[in-house]
């Protein structure tokens, strides 16, 4: 393992500003608003801010306040933060992001989770945090091998925890982080005391009789899933089928990379009009800058392709409830869709379930206090127990 420090060459920052200033803009959308995608007026204003007023160096310094490392696992580079709590009996916790996120998502939760005394919590609620960048994402750099699906990444992160000397630990994630953490718990129940997720996929039942038994609220959530599949899943289809073709545009045009990601922060956050109502604009741009400055638009998209083309079903195994550790679920109302508890309990060992009245898909950035509190509450019941 090698210590790592972020130090983007000034030439790369100058190049970003020059490219943004030379953006070749399309015509205005006929209807206005977001129905066609990111509106031209908003995109122009945000790109201008990114190129002239956003201060990468300021945020780079903040990121470098935390100890970072890189290591090679299975021929792939893995970048991660390793923030140990001052409390010696802290529970190791693996925090895993998804797309289009990064390790930046979790920064506001580091203090409350590692130093609970400073936030009015008991020292027994402390965690040692391991926050990796997914292979192919950000400072982990582009992946080098085919077949890097989420299950393979789960195996790599289990190795990472072993290398750090953690024989017993917890896992948490949203988006891809949910899939990966659940897979780690399923494959390594002897090590994982529990898994907490803030996104859980519960596909609709194939049996019409089972579907008819669902509550009206649950059927509404199924309609929300249908809306996502019809209106919001184009990015997933493109990244899951032809990520390389997409990568040329996103790697060459910062405005293209900006629009590709900011659209999701608009659609999946708890806001009234604009994504920065839910998440600070500078932190949105820090997250997007990491994709641009590391040229990982294409390799991050490949995770969709590899998972779509993996052997077997990408969904959890049927016996996950019997073999996996206890599962805690945090449900935020403006997520892509909410899980249906009756269906979740058929597949998982659900031990904790919280439904919040605010927050969206990027809960760690939108509502860090709520998410951190739910993580603490769930694992407080599992500390001192051995996973079996």
mmCIF file of C-alpha atoms in Angstrom:
data_model
loop_
_atom_site.group_PDB
_atom_site.id
_atom_site.type_symbol
_atom_site.label_atom_id
_atom_site.label_comp_id
_atom_site.label_asym_id
_atom_site.label_seq_id
_atom_site.Cartn_x
_atom_site.Cartn_y
_atom_site.Cartn_z
ATOM 1 C CA UNK A 1 0.000 0.000 0.000
ATOM 2 C CA UNK A 2 1.296 3.411 -1.011
ATOM 3 C CA UNK A 3 0.354 6.767 0.529
ATOM 4 C CA UNK A 4 -1.466 8.950 -1.989
ATOM 5 C CA UNK A 5 -1.989 12.680 -2.305
ATOM 6 C CA UNK A 6 -4.104 14.451 -4.909
ATOM 7 C CA UNK A 7 -2.010 16.895 -6.928
ATOM 8 C CA UNK A 8 -3.584 17.777 -10.269
ATOM 9 C CA UNK A 9 -1.105 19.440 -12.670
ATOM 10 C CA UNK A 10 -1.883 23.094 -13.285
ATOM 11 C CA UNK A 11 -1.769 22.408 -17.016
ATOM 12 C CA UNK A 12 -4.782 20.099 -16.631
ATOM 13 C CA UNK A 13 -6.752 22.810 -14.834
ATOM 14 C CA UNK A 14 -5.799 25.369 -17.503
ATOM 15 C CA UNK A 15 -6.873 22.934 -20.206
ATOM 16 C CA UNK A 16 -10.245 22.438 -18.504
ATOM 17 C CA UNK A 17 -10.904 26.184 -18.437
ATOM 18 C CA UNK A 18 -9.850 26.609 -22.054
ATOM 19 C CA UNK A 19 -12.075 23.779 -23.237
ATOM 20 C CA UNK A 20 -15.060 25.165 -21.335
ATOM 21 C CA UNK A 21 -14.479 28.614 -22.854
ATOM 22 C CA UNK A 22 -14.424 27.074 -26.366
ATOM 23 C CA UNK A 23 -17.567 24.965 -25.925
ATOM 24 C CA UNK A 24 -19.582 24.569 -29.117
ATOM 25 C CA UNK A 25 -23.167 24.934 -27.945
ATOM 26 C CA UNK A 26 -26.246 23.226 -29.416
ATOM 27 C CA UNK A 27 -29.514 25.008 -30.163
ATOM 28 C CA UNK A 28 -32.113 25.770 -27.509
ATOM 29 C CA UNK A 29 -34.525 22.979 -26.587
ATOM 30 C CA UNK A 30 -37.986 23.633 -28.133
ATOM 31 C CA UNK A 31 -40.074 23.360 -24.949
ATOM 32 C CA UNK A 32 -37.645 24.701 -22.383
ATOM 33 C CA UNK A 33 -37.273 23.143 -18.959
ATOM 34 C CA UNK A 34 -35.756 19.719 -18.342
ATOM 35 C CA UNK A 35 -38.024 17.511 -20.461
ATOM 36 C CA UNK A 36 -35.409 17.180 -23.220
ATOM 37 C CA UNK A 37 -32.489 17.040 -20.800
ATOM 38 C CA UNK A 38 -30.297 19.736 -19.248
ATOM 39 C CA UNK A 39 -31.584 23.166 -20.381
ATOM 40 C CA UNK A 40 -29.145 25.210 -22.450
ATOM 41 C CA UNK A 41 -29.395 28.308 -20.235
ATOM 42 C CA UNK A 42 -28.608 26.349 -17.067
ATOM 43 C CA UNK A 43 -25.797 24.394 -18.721
ATOM 44 C CA UNK A 44 -24.147 27.595 -19.993
ATOM 45 C CA UNK A 45 -24.299 29.280 -16.599
ATOM 46 C CA UNK A 46 -22.971 26.230 -14.744
ATOM 47 C CA UNK A 47 -20.160 25.710 -17.266
ATOM 48 C CA UNK A 48 -19.187 29.368 -16.981
ATOM 49 C CA UNK A 49 -19.044 29.078 -13.194
ATOM 50 C CA UNK A 50 -16.965 25.886 -13.405
ATOM 51 C CA UNK A 51 -14.501 27.502 -15.788
ATOM 52 C CA UNK A 52 -14.099 30.918 -14.162
ATOM 53 C CA UNK A 53 -15.147 30.870 -10.501
ATOM 54 C CA UNK A 54 -14.914 27.339 -9.152
ATOM 55 C CA UNK A 55 -11.668 26.820 -7.192
ATOM 56 C CA UNK A 56 -10.383 23.243 -7.578
ATOM 57 C CA UNK A 57 -7.306 23.910 -5.429
ATOM 58 C CA UNK A 58 -9.486 24.860 -2.470
ATOM 59 C CA UNK A 59 -11.381 21.590 -2.631
ATOM 60 C CA UNK A 60 -8.284 19.560 -3.466
ATOM 61 C CA UNK A 61 -6.801 20.789 -0.188
ATOM 62 C CA UNK A 62 -9.909 19.659 1.680
ATOM 63 C CA UNK A 63 -9.740 16.206 0.105
ATOM 64 C CA UNK A 64 -6.084 15.930 1.072
ATOM 65 C CA UNK A 65 -6.944 16.492 4.739
ATOM 66 C CA UNK A 66 -7.813 12.789 4.905
ATOM 67 C CA UNK A 67 -5.248 9.959 4.706
ATOM 68 C CA UNK A 68 -5.360 8.346 1.284
ATOM 69 C CA UNK A 69 -3.670 5.293 -0.182
ATOM 70 C CA UNK A 70 -3.520 3.159 -3.296
ATOM 71 C CA UNK A 71 -2.996 -0.571 -3.604
ATOM 72 C CA UNK A 72 -3.154 -3.139 -6.397
ATOM 73 C CA UNK A 73 -5.698 -5.937 -6.102
ATOM 74 C CA UNK A 74 -6.097 -8.523 -8.833
ATOM 75 C CA UNK A 75 -4.137 -6.426 -11.291
ATOM 76 C CA UNK A 76 -6.260 -3.303 -10.722
ATOM 77 C CA UNK A 77 -5.451 -0.114 -8.835
ATOM 78 C CA UNK A 78 -7.657 0.841 -5.879
ATOM 79 C CA UNK A 79 -7.582 4.300 -4.290
ATOM 80 C CA UNK A 80 -9.114 4.679 -0.834
ATOM 81 C CA UNK A 81 -9.403 6.861 2.239
ATOM 82 C CA UNK A 82 -8.562 5.170 5.533
ATOM 83 C CA UNK A 83 -9.702 7.299 8.463
ATOM 84 C CA UNK A 84 -9.219 5.624 11.823
ATOM 85 C CA UNK A 85 -11.215 6.710 14.841
ATOM 86 C CA UNK A 86 -9.393 7.766 18.018
ATOM 87 C CA UNK A 87 -11.649 5.257 19.793
ATOM 88 C CA UNK A 88 -9.684 1.964 19.941
ATOM 89 C CA UNK A 89 -12.780 -0.258 19.878
ATOM 90 C CA UNK A 90 -14.339 1.387 16.836
ATOM 91 C CA UNK A 91 -16.072 -0.886 14.331
ATOM 92 C CA UNK A 92 -14.440 -0.902 10.850
ATOM 93 C CA UNK A 93 -16.921 0.305 8.235
ATOM 94 C CA UNK A 94 -16.549 0.080 4.468
ATOM 95 C CA UNK A 95 -18.386 2.958 2.728
ATOM 96 C CA UNK A 96 -19.002 2.381 -0.990
ATOM 97 C CA UNK A 97 -20.222 4.922 -3.547
ATOM 98 C CA UNK A 98 -21.831 4.406 -6.947
ATOM 99 C CA UNK A 99 -22.293 6.241 -10.258
ATOM 100 C CA UNK A 100 -22.150 9.167 -10.844
ATOM 101 C CA UNK A 101 -20.717 9.618 -7.376
ATOM 102 C CA UNK A 102 -17.298 9.323 -5.769
ATOM 103 C CA UNK A 103 -15.687 9.121 -2.346
ATOM 104 C CA UNK A 104 -16.548 12.834 -2.052
ATOM 105 C CA UNK A 105 -20.101 11.766 -1.173
ATOM 106 C CA UNK A 106 -19.074 10.643 2.311
ATOM 107 C CA UNK A 107 -16.919 13.552 3.500
ATOM 108 C CA UNK A 108 -19.594 15.164 5.685
ATOM 109 C CA UNK A 109 -20.109 11.876 7.543
ATOM 110 C CA UNK A 110 -16.453 11.244 8.392
ATOM 111 C CA UNK A 111 -16.419 13.406 11.526
ATOM 112 C CA UNK A 112 -19.661 12.115 13.087
ATOM 113 C CA UNK A 113 -18.759 8.490 12.390
ATOM 114 C CA UNK A 114 -15.118 8.560 13.505
ATOM 115 C CA UNK A 115 -15.278 11.123 16.341
ATOM 116 C CA UNK A 116 -18.708 10.668 17.954
ATOM 117 C CA UNK A 117 -17.711 12.412 21.223
ATOM 118 C CA UNK A 118 -17.375 15.707 19.321
ATOM 119 C CA UNK A 119 -20.928 15.334 18.036
ATOM 120 C CA UNK A 120 -22.594 14.458 21.324
ATOM 121 C CA UNK A 121 -22.577 10.697 20.784
ATOM 122 C CA UNK A 122 -21.146 7.852 22.836
ATOM 123 C CA UNK A 123 -17.601 6.651 22.039
ATOM 124 C CA UNK A 124 -19.030 3.146 21.617
ATOM 125 C CA UNK A 125 -20.663 4.366 18.382
ATOM 126 C CA UNK A 126 -17.353 5.079 16.619
ATOM 127 C CA UNK A 127 -16.201 3.611 13.303
ATOM 128 C CA UNK A 128 -12.891 3.213 11.510
ATOM 129 C CA UNK A 129 -13.710 4.213 7.915
ATOM 130 C CA UNK A 130 -12.457 2.715 4.661
ATOM 131 C CA UNK A 131 -13.793 4.692 1.672
ATOM 132 C CA UNK A 132 -12.577 3.341 -1.682
ATOM 133 C CA UNK A 133 -12.960 4.754 -5.165
ATOM 134 C CA UNK A 134 -14.525 2.040 -7.303
ATOM 135 C CA UNK A 135 -12.089 0.460 -9.781
ATOM 136 C CA UNK A 136 -12.423 2.466 -12.979
ATOM 137 C CA UNK A 137 -13.560 5.549 -11.070
ATOM 138 C CA UNK A 138 -11.649 8.680 -10.100
ATOM 139 C CA UNK A 139 -8.250 8.199 -8.546
ATOM 140 C CA UNK A 140 -8.447 4.412 -8.818
ATOM 141 C CA UNK A 141 -7.949 5.175 -12.506
ATOM 142 C CA UNK A 142 -9.234 3.277 -15.545
ATOM 143 C CA UNK A 143 -9.644 -0.481 -15.248
ATOM 144 C CA UNK A 144 -7.313 -2.640 -17.324
ATOM 145 C CA UNK A 145 -9.205 -5.912 -17.617
ATOM 146 C CA UNK A 146 -12.571 -7.073 -18.933
ATOM 147 C CA UNK A 147 -15.058 -8.640 -16.575
ATOM 148 C CA UNK A 148 -14.871 -5.983 -13.854
ATOM 149 C CA UNK A 149 -18.479 -6.367 -12.742
ATOM 150 C CA UNK A 150 -19.784 -5.454 -9.298
ATOM 151 C CA UNK A 151 -19.326 -8.963 -7.912
ATOM 152 C CA UNK A 152 -15.657 -8.937 -8.832
ATOM 153 C CA UNK A 153 -15.281 -5.520 -7.215
ATOM 154 C CA UNK A 154 -16.936 -6.901 -4.078
ATOM 155 C CA UNK A 155 -14.244 -9.573 -3.921
ATOM 156 C CA UNK A 156 -11.532 -6.943 -4.313
ATOM 157 C CA UNK A 157 -12.917 -4.853 -1.458
ATOM 158 C CA UNK A 158 -13.055 -7.918 0.790
ATOM 159 C CA UNK A 159 -9.337 -8.376 0.053
ATOM 160 C CA UNK A 160 -8.751 -4.701 0.847
ATOM 161 C CA UNK A 161 -10.301 -5.100 4.296
ATOM 162 C CA UNK A 162 -8.165 -8.168 4.938
ATOM 163 C CA UNK A 163 -5.009 -6.273 3.972
ATOM 164 C CA UNK A 164 -5.936 -3.543 6.423
ATOM 165 C CA UNK A 165 -6.155 -6.168 9.162
ATOM 166 C CA UNK A 166 -9.925 -6.012 9.629
ATOM 167 C CA UNK A 167 -11.216 -9.522 10.268
ATOM 168 C CA UNK A 168 -14.648 -8.312 11.303
ATOM 169 C CA UNK A 169 -16.281 -5.258 9.750
ATOM 170 C CA UNK A 170 -19.461 -3.631 8.469
ATOM 171 C CA UNK A 171 -20.387 -2.462 4.966
ATOM 172 C CA UNK A 172 -22.590 0.344 3.679
ATOM 173 C CA UNK A 173 -23.484 1.723 0.277
ATOM 174 C CA UNK A 174 -25.936 3.280 -2.134
ATOM 175 C CA UNK A 175 -26.342 2.815 -5.885
ATOM 176 C CA UNK A 176 -23.570 0.403 -7.002
ATOM 177 C CA UNK A 177 -22.345 0.557 -3.415
ATOM 178 C CA UNK A 178 -25.565 -1.168 -2.365
ATOM 179 C CA UNK A 179 -25.022 -4.050 -4.794
ATOM 180 C CA UNK A 180 -21.359 -4.371 -3.822
ATOM 181 C CA UNK A 181 -21.885 -4.245 -0.060
ATOM 182 C CA UNK A 182 -24.706 -6.803 -0.234
ATOM 183 C CA UNK A 183 -22.475 -9.098 -2.279
ATOM 184 C CA UNK A 184 -19.630 -8.765 0.233
ATOM 185 C CA UNK A 185 -21.997 -9.660 3.052
ATOM 186 C CA UNK A 186 -23.407 -12.614 1.127
ATOM 187 C CA UNK A 187 -19.995 -14.044 0.204
ATOM 188 C CA UNK A 188 -18.209 -13.257 3.479
ATOM 189 C CA UNK A 189 -20.737 -13.685 6.313
ATOM 190 C CA UNK A 190 -17.941 -14.831 8.618
ATOM 191 C CA UNK A 191 -16.404 -11.342 8.397
ATOM 192 C CA UNK A 192 -19.299 -8.968 7.792
ATOM 193 C CA UNK A 193 -21.314 -8.196 10.912
ATOM 194 C CA UNK A 194 -24.025 -6.422 8.928
ATOM 195 C CA UNK A 195 -24.804 -4.453 5.757
ATOM 196 C CA UNK A 196 -26.554 -1.086 5.603
ATOM 197 C CA UNK A 197 -27.874 0.281 2.298
ATOM 198 C CA UNK A 198 -29.658 3.438 1.216
ATOM 199 C CA UNK A 199 -30.821 1.948 -2.060
ATOM 200 C CA UNK A 200 -32.340 -1.500 -2.381
ATOM 201 C CA UNK A 201 -33.705 -2.891 -5.629
ATOM 202 C CA UNK A 202 -36.885 -4.947 -5.264
ATOM 203 C CA UNK A 203 -38.046 -6.045 -8.746
ATOM 204 C CA UNK A 204 -41.800 -6.498 -9.221
ATOM 205 C CA UNK A 205 -43.078 -10.017 -8.578
ATOM 206 C CA UNK A 206 -43.668 -12.185 -11.646
ATOM 207 C CA UNK A 207 -46.676 -13.889 -10.068
ATOM 208 C CA UNK A 208 -49.860 -11.774 -10.690
ATOM 209 C CA UNK A 209 -51.413 -13.064 -7.455
ATOM 210 C CA UNK A 210 -48.436 -11.841 -5.470
ATOM 211 C CA UNK A 211 -48.625 -8.491 -7.237
ATOM 212 C CA UNK A 212 -52.311 -8.175 -6.337
ATOM 213 C CA UNK A 213 -51.499 -8.646 -2.641
ATOM 214 C CA UNK A 214 -49.255 -5.575 -2.530
ATOM 215 C CA UNK A 215 -50.465 -2.473 -0.719
ATOM 216 C CA UNK A 216 -51.549 0.562 -2.806
ATOM 217 C CA UNK A 217 -48.413 2.442 -1.690
ATOM 218 C CA UNK A 218 -46.222 -0.428 -2.898
ATOM 219 C CA UNK A 219 -47.955 -0.469 -6.280
ATOM 220 C CA UNK A 220 -47.269 3.254 -6.546
ATOM 221 C CA UNK A 221 -43.571 2.518 -6.075
ATOM 222 C CA UNK A 222 -43.739 -0.040 -8.880
ATOM 223 C CA UNK A 223 -45.153 2.685 -11.121
ATOM 224 C CA UNK A 224 -42.230 4.869 -10.107
ATOM 225 C CA UNK A 225 -39.896 2.073 -11.236
ATOM 226 C CA UNK A 226 -41.738 1.941 -14.560
ATOM 227 C CA UNK A 227 -41.334 5.702 -14.979
ATOM 228 C CA UNK A 228 -37.606 5.390 -14.314
ATOM 229 C CA UNK A 229 -37.301 2.603 -16.906
ATOM 230 C CA UNK A 230 -39.188 4.650 -19.511
ATOM 231 C CA UNK A 231 -37.893 8.178 -18.908
ATOM 232 C CA UNK A 232 -34.640 8.104 -16.910
ATOM 233 C CA UNK A 233 -32.708 4.952 -17.783
ATOM 234 C CA UNK A 234 -31.214 5.981 -21.128
ATOM 235 C CA UNK A 235 -27.810 6.569 -19.515
ATOM 236 C CA UNK A 236 -27.839 2.995 -18.175
ATOM 237 C CA UNK A 237 -28.681 1.480 -21.560
ATOM 238 C CA UNK A 238 -25.894 3.416 -23.290
ATOM 239 C CA UNK A 239 -23.298 2.652 -20.598
ATOM 240 C CA UNK A 240 -24.413 -0.963 -20.472
ATOM 241 C CA UNK A 241 -24.165 -1.543 -24.213
ATOM 242 C CA UNK A 242 -21.646 0.844 -25.838
ATOM 243 C CA UNK A 243 -19.601 2.602 -23.137
ATOM 244 C CA UNK A 244 -16.575 3.056 -25.377
ATOM 245 C CA UNK A 245 -18.514 5.058 -27.950
ATOM 246 C CA UNK A 246 -19.823 7.331 -25.203
ATOM 247 C CA UNK A 247 -16.358 7.776 -23.714
ATOM 248 C CA UNK A 248 -15.020 9.775 -26.678
ATOM 249 C CA UNK A 249 -17.520 12.581 -26.139
ATOM 250 C CA UNK A 250 -17.268 12.667 -22.345
ATOM 251 C CA UNK A 251 -13.460 12.467 -22.265
ATOM 252 C CA UNK A 252 -13.051 15.218 -24.875
ATOM 253 C CA UNK A 253 -15.736 17.676 -23.767
ATOM 254 C CA UNK A 254 -15.977 18.890 -20.171
ATOM 255 C CA UNK A 255 -19.350 20.426 -20.989
ATOM 256 C CA UNK A 256 -20.523 17.005 -22.139
ATOM 257 C CA UNK A 257 -19.221 15.379 -18.954
ATOM 258 C CA UNK A 258 -20.908 18.100 -16.912
ATOM 259 C CA UNK A 259 -24.305 17.588 -18.562
ATOM 260 C CA UNK A 260 -24.097 13.782 -18.391
ATOM 261 C CA UNK A 261 -23.688 13.843 -14.611
ATOM 262 C CA UNK A 262 -25.593 16.953 -13.539
ATOM 263 C CA UNK A 263 -28.767 15.605 -15.138
ATOM 264 C CA UNK A 264 -28.772 12.749 -12.614
ATOM 265 C CA UNK A 265 -28.257 15.099 -9.700
ATOM 266 C CA UNK A 266 -31.275 17.020 -10.962
ATOM 267 C CA UNK A 267 -33.500 13.959 -11.418
ATOM 268 C CA UNK A 268 -32.563 12.036 -8.279
ATOM 269 C CA UNK A 269 -32.253 14.682 -5.550
ATOM 270 C CA UNK A 270 -34.817 16.185 -3.199
ATOM 271 C CA UNK A 271 -35.027 19.694 -4.649
ATOM 272 C CA UNK A 272 -37.654 22.075 -6.022
ATOM 273 C CA UNK A 273 -35.919 23.416 -9.109
ATOM 274 C CA UNK A 274 -32.136 22.913 -9.267
ATOM 275 C CA UNK A 275 -29.735 20.263 -7.916
ATOM 276 C CA UNK A 276 -27.748 22.810 -5.901
ATOM 277 C CA UNK A 277 -30.816 23.291 -3.728
ATOM 278 C CA UNK A 278 -30.085 19.790 -2.432
ATOM 279 C CA UNK A 279 -26.264 19.709 -2.664
ATOM 280 C CA UNK A 280 -23.770 22.575 -2.545
ATOM 281 C CA UNK A 281 -22.802 23.614 -6.088
ATOM 282 C CA UNK A 282 -19.062 23.486 -5.405
ATOM 283 C CA UNK A 283 -19.318 19.915 -4.109
ATOM 284 C CA UNK A 284 -21.318 18.903 -7.169
ATOM 285 C CA UNK A 285 -18.522 20.316 -9.329
ATOM 286 C CA UNK A 286 -15.819 18.692 -7.201
ATOM 287 C CA UNK A 287 -17.446 15.332 -7.834
ATOM 288 C CA UNK A 288 -17.727 16.036 -11.583
ATOM 289 C CA UNK A 289 -14.167 17.417 -11.698
ATOM 290 C CA UNK A 290 -12.830 14.113 -10.394
ATOM 291 C CA UNK A 291 -14.372 12.270 -13.357
ATOM 292 C CA UNK A 292 -12.978 14.848 -15.782
ATOM 293 C CA UNK A 293 -9.485 15.256 -14.322
ATOM 294 C CA UNK A 294 -8.929 11.476 -14.100
ATOM 295 C CA UNK A 295 -10.461 10.784 -17.543
ATOM 296 C CA UNK A 296 -12.575 7.970 -16.111
ATOM 297 C CA UNK A 297 -15.893 8.661 -17.837
ATOM 298 C CA UNK A 298 -15.449 5.601 -20.044
ATOM 299 C CA UNK A 299 -14.025 3.199 -17.492
ATOM 300 C CA UNK A 300 -16.678 4.107 -14.918
ATOM 301 C CA UNK A 301 -19.369 3.437 -17.533
ATOM 302 C CA UNK A 302 -17.884 0.004 -18.203
ATOM 303 C CA UNK A 303 -19.170 -1.203 -14.834
ATOM 304 C CA UNK A 304 -22.644 -1.138 -16.399
ATOM 305 C CA UNK A 305 -21.484 -3.105 -19.429
ATOM 306 C CA UNK A 306 -19.609 -5.723 -17.419
ATOM 307 C CA UNK A 307 -22.524 -6.254 -15.030
ATOM 308 C CA UNK A 308 -25.056 -6.448 -17.854
ATOM 309 C CA UNK A 309 -22.916 -9.077 -19.575
ATOM 310 C CA UNK A 310 -21.823 -11.055 -16.513
ATOM 311 C CA UNK A 311 -22.553 -14.759 -16.158
ATOM 312 C CA UNK A 312 -25.728 -15.409 -14.226
ATOM 313 C CA UNK A 313 -28.225 -12.888 -12.929
ATOM 314 C CA UNK A 314 -26.986 -9.516 -11.689
ATOM 315 C CA UNK A 315 -29.665 -9.657 -8.976
ATOM 316 C CA UNK A 316 -29.073 -11.154 -5.512
ATOM 317 C CA UNK A 317 -29.093 -14.905 -5.075
ATOM 318 C CA UNK A 318 -32.356 -16.475 -3.966
ATOM 319 C CA UNK A 319 -30.793 -17.756 -0.730
ATOM 320 C CA UNK A 320 -29.327 -14.393 0.261
ATOM 321 C CA UNK A 321 -31.747 -14.072 3.173
ATOM 322 C CA UNK A 322 -30.601 -17.369 4.667
ATOM 323 C CA UNK A 323 -26.867 -16.966 4.124
ATOM 324 C CA UNK A 324 -26.323 -13.222 4.416
ATOM 325 C CA UNK A 325 -25.789 -11.036 7.494
ATOM 326 C CA UNK A 326 -28.447 -8.697 8.949
ATOM 327 C CA UNK A 327 -29.474 -5.935 6.550
ATOM 328 C CA UNK A 328 -30.379 -2.371 7.468
ATOM 329 C CA UNK A 329 -32.276 -0.226 4.953
ATOM 330 C CA UNK A 330 -32.657 3.558 4.844
ATOM 331 C CA UNK A 331 -35.346 4.752 2.425
ATOM 332 C CA UNK A 332 -35.238 8.331 1.119
ATOM 333 C CA UNK A 333 -38.364 9.580 -0.678
ATOM 334 C CA UNK A 334 -36.739 11.179 -3.726
ATOM 335 C CA UNK A 335 -34.553 8.198 -4.602
ATOM 336 C CA UNK A 336 -34.941 6.648 -8.050
ATOM 337 C CA UNK A 337 -37.529 4.333 -6.524
ATOM 338 C CA UNK A 338 -38.267 3.069 -3.052
ATOM 339 C CA UNK A 339 -37.844 -0.596 -2.134
ATOM 340 C CA UNK A 340 -40.932 -2.578 -1.239
ATOM 341 C CA UNK A 341 -40.449 -4.070 2.206
ATOM 342 C CA UNK A 342 -42.647 -7.132 1.645
ATOM 343 C CA UNK A 343 -40.536 -8.075 -1.388
ATOM 344 C CA UNK A 344 -37.251 -7.194 0.323
ATOM 345 C CA UNK A 345 -37.992 -9.521 3.230
ATOM 346 C CA UNK A 346 -38.389 -12.437 0.826
ATOM 347 C CA UNK A 347 -34.763 -12.101 -0.288
ATOM 348 C CA UNK A 348 -32.885 -10.522 2.598
ATOM 349 C CA UNK A 349 -32.418 -10.835 6.325
ATOM 350 C CA UNK A 350 -34.013 -7.425 6.978
ATOM 351 C CA UNK A 351 -33.243 -6.379 10.556
ATOM 352 C CA UNK A 352 -33.695 -2.598 10.327
ATOM 353 C CA UNK A 353 -35.901 -0.371 8.143
ATOM 354 C CA UNK A 354 -36.200 3.433 8.272
ATOM 355 C CA UNK A 355 -38.280 5.627 5.972
ATOM 356 C CA UNK A 356 -37.308 9.300 5.971
ATOM 357 C CA UNK A 357 -39.436 12.262 4.917
ATOM 358 C CA UNK A 358 -36.690 14.053 2.955
ATOM 359 C CA UNK A 359 -33.608 13.253 0.917
ATOM 360 C CA UNK A 360 -32.885 11.507 -2.368
ATOM 361 C CA UNK A 361 -30.533 9.138 -4.147
ATOM 362 C CA UNK A 362 -27.349 10.894 -2.993
ATOM 363 C CA UNK A 363 -28.262 10.659 0.679
ATOM 364 C CA UNK A 364 -24.703 10.957 1.987
ATOM 365 C CA UNK A 365 -24.423 14.397 0.343
ATOM 366 C CA UNK A 366 -28.043 15.525 0.752
ATOM 367 C CA UNK A 367 -28.785 14.356 4.287
ATOM 368 C CA UNK A 368 -25.477 13.267 5.894
ATOM 369 C CA UNK A 369 -26.798 13.639 9.459
ATOM 370 C CA UNK A 370 -29.829 11.459 8.789
ATOM 371 C CA UNK A 371 -27.834 8.783 7.002
ATOM 372 C CA UNK A 372 -25.013 8.753 9.560
ATOM 373 C CA UNK A 373 -27.541 8.534 12.382
ATOM 374 C CA UNK A 374 -29.291 5.588 10.770
ATOM 375 C CA UNK A 375 -25.980 3.804 10.228
ATOM 376 C CA UNK A 376 -25.108 4.293 13.900
ATOM 377 C CA UNK A 377 -28.521 3.092 15.046
ATOM 378 C CA UNK A 378 -28.430 -0.065 12.941
ATOM 379 C CA UNK A 379 -24.920 -1.168 13.838
ATOM 380 C CA UNK A 380 -25.363 -0.346 17.527
ATOM 381 C CA UNK A 381 -27.452 -3.514 17.751
ATOM 382 C CA UNK A 382 -24.738 -5.613 16.098
ATOM 383 C CA UNK A 383 -21.558 -4.480 17.831
ATOM 384 C CA UNK A 384 -19.943 -7.238 19.797
ATOM 385 C CA UNK A 385 -21.763 -9.960 17.873
ATOM 386 C CA UNK A 386 -19.996 -12.379 15.588
ATOM 387 C CA UNK A 387 -21.311 -12.680 12.069
ATOM 388 C CA UNK A 388 -22.468 -16.205 11.345
#
